[in-house]
Phi, psi and omega in degrees: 000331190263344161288316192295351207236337167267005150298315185279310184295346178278316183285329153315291180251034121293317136003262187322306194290340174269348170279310205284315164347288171311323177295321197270342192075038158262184160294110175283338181296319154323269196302342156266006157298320171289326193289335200259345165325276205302355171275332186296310203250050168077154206233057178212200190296291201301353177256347173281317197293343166296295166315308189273359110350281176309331173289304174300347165258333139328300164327281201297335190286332183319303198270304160340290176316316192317294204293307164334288189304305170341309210267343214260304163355293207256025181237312201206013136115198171296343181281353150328326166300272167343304174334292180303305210292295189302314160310306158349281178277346161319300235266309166328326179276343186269328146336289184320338187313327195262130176324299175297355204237356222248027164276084128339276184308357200268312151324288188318299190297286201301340157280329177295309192302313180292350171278300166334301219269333188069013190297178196269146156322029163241160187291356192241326181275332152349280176313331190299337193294316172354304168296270205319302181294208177047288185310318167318318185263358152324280172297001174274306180329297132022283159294319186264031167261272200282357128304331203275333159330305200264332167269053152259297182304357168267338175298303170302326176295288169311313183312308168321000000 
Protein backbone atom coordinates (compact mmCIF):
# COMPACT_ATOMS: atom_id res chain seq x y z
CA UNK A 1 0.00 0.00 0.00
CA UNK A 2 2.56 2.32 0.67
CA UNK A 3 4.53 2.14 -2.88
CA UNK A 4 1.03 2.37 -4.22
CA UNK A 5 0.04 5.29 -2.20
CA UNK A 6 3.90 7.38 -3.13
CA UNK A 7 2.86 6.38 -6.68
CA UNK A 8 0.08 8.71 -6.55
CA UNK A 9 1.63 11.53 -4.78
CA UNK A 10 4.64 11.20 -6.97
CA UNK A 11 2.58 10.89 -10.26
CA UNK A 12 0.23 13.46 -8.64
CA UNK A 13 2.50 16.62 -8.72
CA UNK A 14 4.46 16.03 -11.78
CA UNK A 15 1.52 15.77 -13.36
CA UNK A 16 0.36 19.17 -11.97
CA UNK A 17 3.98 20.92 -12.54
CA UNK A 18 3.84 19.76 -15.97
CA UNK A 19 0.34 20.96 -16.14
CA UNK A 20 0.74 24.48 -14.59
CA UNK A 21 4.91 24.79 -16.82
CA UNK A 22 2.56 24.22 -19.73
CA UNK A 23 -0.43 25.90 -18.74
CA UNK A 24 2.01 29.18 -18.02
CA UNK A 25 4.35 28.76 -21.19
CA UNK A 26 7.43 27.76 -19.43
CA UNK A 27 10.33 25.59 -20.17
CA UNK A 28 9.19 22.32 -18.61
CA UNK A 29 12.66 21.11 -18.81
CA UNK A 30 14.00 23.68 -16.52
CA UNK A 31 11.89 23.05 -14.01
CA UNK A 32 12.39 19.40 -13.64
CA UNK A 33 16.37 20.31 -13.85
CA UNK A 34 15.45 21.92 -10.43
CA UNK A 35 13.11 19.27 -9.13
CA UNK A 36 15.93 16.90 -9.90
CA UNK A 37 18.60 19.67 -8.22
CA UNK A 38 16.90 18.96 -5.25
CA UNK A 39 17.51 15.28 -4.77
CA UNK A 40 21.11 15.31 -6.34
CA UNK A 41 22.49 17.96 -4.01
CA UNK A 42 20.65 17.14 -0.94
CA UNK A 43 17.04 17.45 0.07
CA UNK A 44 16.60 20.26 2.69
CA UNK A 45 16.32 24.44 2.71
CA UNK A 46 19.91 24.90 3.22
CA UNK A 47 21.09 23.06 0.25
CA UNK A 48 18.30 23.79 -2.11
CA UNK A 49 19.16 27.36 -1.65
CA UNK A 50 22.43 26.36 -2.32
CA UNK A 51 21.90 24.48 -5.07
CA UNK A 52 19.41 27.32 -6.69
CA UNK A 53 22.43 29.91 -6.15
CA UNK A 54 24.72 27.86 -8.25
CA UNK A 55 22.38 27.52 -11.22
CA UNK A 56 21.48 31.08 -11.13
CA UNK A 57 25.11 31.93 -11.42
CA UNK A 58 25.07 29.61 -14.30
CA UNK A 59 22.84 31.30 -15.56
CA UNK A 60 24.36 34.40 -15.34
CA UNK A 61 28.05 32.72 -16.34
CA UNK A 62 25.56 31.59 -19.45
CA UNK A 63 25.21 35.36 -20.05
CA UNK A 64 28.86 36.28 -19.75
CA UNK A 65 29.78 33.77 -22.62
CA UNK A 66 27.29 35.44 -24.49
CA UNK A 67 27.95 38.57 -23.78
CA UNK A 68 32.30 37.84 -24.12
CA UNK A 69 31.65 36.13 -27.61
CA UNK A 70 29.54 38.82 -28.95
CA UNK A 71 32.23 41.44 -28.01
CA UNK A 72 35.42 38.48 -29.41
CA UNK A 73 33.53 37.52 -32.24
CA UNK A 74 33.50 40.19 -34.57
CA UNK A 75 37.55 40.57 -33.40
CA UNK A 76 39.36 37.67 -33.84
CA UNK A 77 36.40 35.59 -35.44
CA UNK A 78 34.76 32.10 -34.53
CA UNK A 79 37.33 31.17 -31.96
CA UNK A 80 35.92 33.75 -29.98
CA UNK A 81 33.27 31.44 -28.75
CA UNK A 82 35.70 28.88 -27.53
CA UNK A 83 37.75 31.70 -26.11
CA UNK A 84 35.28 32.62 -23.89
CA UNK A 85 33.93 29.46 -22.79
CA UNK A 86 37.32 28.29 -22.16
CA UNK A 87 37.98 31.59 -19.58
CA UNK A 88 35.23 31.15 -18.04
CA UNK A 89 35.59 27.65 -16.96
CA UNK A 90 39.10 28.36 -16.08
CA UNK A 91 38.26 31.27 -13.95
CA UNK A 92 34.92 28.65 -12.63
CA UNK A 93 37.50 26.24 -10.99
CA UNK A 94 39.02 28.94 -8.99
CA UNK A 95 35.50 30.23 -8.33
CA UNK A 96 34.40 26.55 -7.19
CA UNK A 97 37.24 27.27 -4.18
CA UNK A 98 34.97 28.98 -2.06
CA UNK A 99 32.58 26.22 -0.03
CA UNK A 100 29.31 28.10 -0.93
CA UNK A 101 30.27 28.38 -4.85
CA UNK A 102 31.82 25.05 -5.04
CA UNK A 103 28.67 22.72 -6.46
CA UNK A 104 30.07 22.43 -9.61
CA UNK A 105 27.62 20.54 -11.69
CA UNK A 106 24.95 23.08 -10.19
CA UNK A 107 26.98 25.68 -12.73
CA UNK A 108 26.85 23.41 -15.13
CA UNK A 109 22.71 22.63 -14.86
CA UNK A 110 22.41 26.64 -14.85
CA UNK A 111 24.54 26.69 -18.42
CA UNK A 112 22.88 24.11 -19.63
CA UNK A 113 19.21 25.82 -18.61
CA UNK A 114 20.66 29.35 -20.66
CA UNK A 115 21.75 27.56 -23.76
CA UNK A 116 19.37 25.26 -23.46
CA UNK A 117 16.41 27.80 -22.89
CA UNK A 118 18.10 30.16 -25.72
CA UNK A 119 16.63 33.43 -24.24
CA UNK A 120 17.05 36.92 -25.97
CA UNK A 121 19.89 39.64 -24.19
CA UNK A 122 17.32 41.44 -22.27
CA UNK A 123 16.92 41.45 -18.46
CA UNK A 124 13.47 39.99 -18.52
CA UNK A 125 13.38 37.06 -20.60
CA UNK A 126 16.66 36.18 -18.68
CA UNK A 127 14.79 36.60 -15.22
CA UNK A 128 11.77 34.49 -16.68
CA UNK A 129 13.96 31.46 -16.52
CA UNK A 130 14.04 31.70 -12.97
CA UNK A 131 9.95 30.84 -12.58
CA UNK A 132 10.53 27.76 -13.82
CA UNK A 133 13.93 26.52 -11.44
CA UNK A 134 12.01 28.19 -8.52
CA UNK A 135 8.77 26.36 -9.23
CA UNK A 136 10.95 23.05 -9.90
CA UNK A 137 12.36 22.89 -6.40
CA UNK A 138 8.65 24.15 -5.11
CA UNK A 139 6.94 20.85 -6.85
CA UNK A 140 10.30 18.59 -5.27
CA UNK A 141 9.89 20.25 -1.87
CA UNK A 142 6.25 18.92 -2.34
CA UNK A 143 6.92 15.70 -3.42
CA UNK A 144 9.41 14.71 -0.64
CA UNK A 145 6.91 16.27 1.58
CA UNK A 146 4.27 14.17 0.92
CA UNK A 147 6.41 10.95 0.75
CA UNK A 148 7.94 11.35 3.42
CA UNK A 149 4.06 11.81 5.14
CA UNK A 150 2.88 8.79 4.15
CA UNK A 151 5.99 6.99 5.11
CA UNK A 152 5.99 8.52 8.63
CA UNK A 153 2.46 7.66 8.80
CA UNK A 154 2.89 4.02 7.72
CA UNK A 155 5.64 3.71 10.34
CA UNK A 156 3.16 5.22 12.76
CA UNK A 157 0.27 2.63 11.64
CA UNK A 158 2.71 -0.55 12.08
CA UNK A 159 3.77 0.89 15.56
CA UNK A 160 -0.14 0.97 16.38
Amino acid sequence: MKTFLTSLVMGFWGALAVFVSTALGWHTWVLFIAWVSYYLFGKNLKSSANSFLVILLGILMGVVIRLGAGWLVPIIGKVGFPLTVFVCIAVLNYIAQIKLLGNLPGWFLGLIIFFGAHPTMKPLPILELLIPVIAGFAFAILNDTGVKFIHHYNLTKEKN
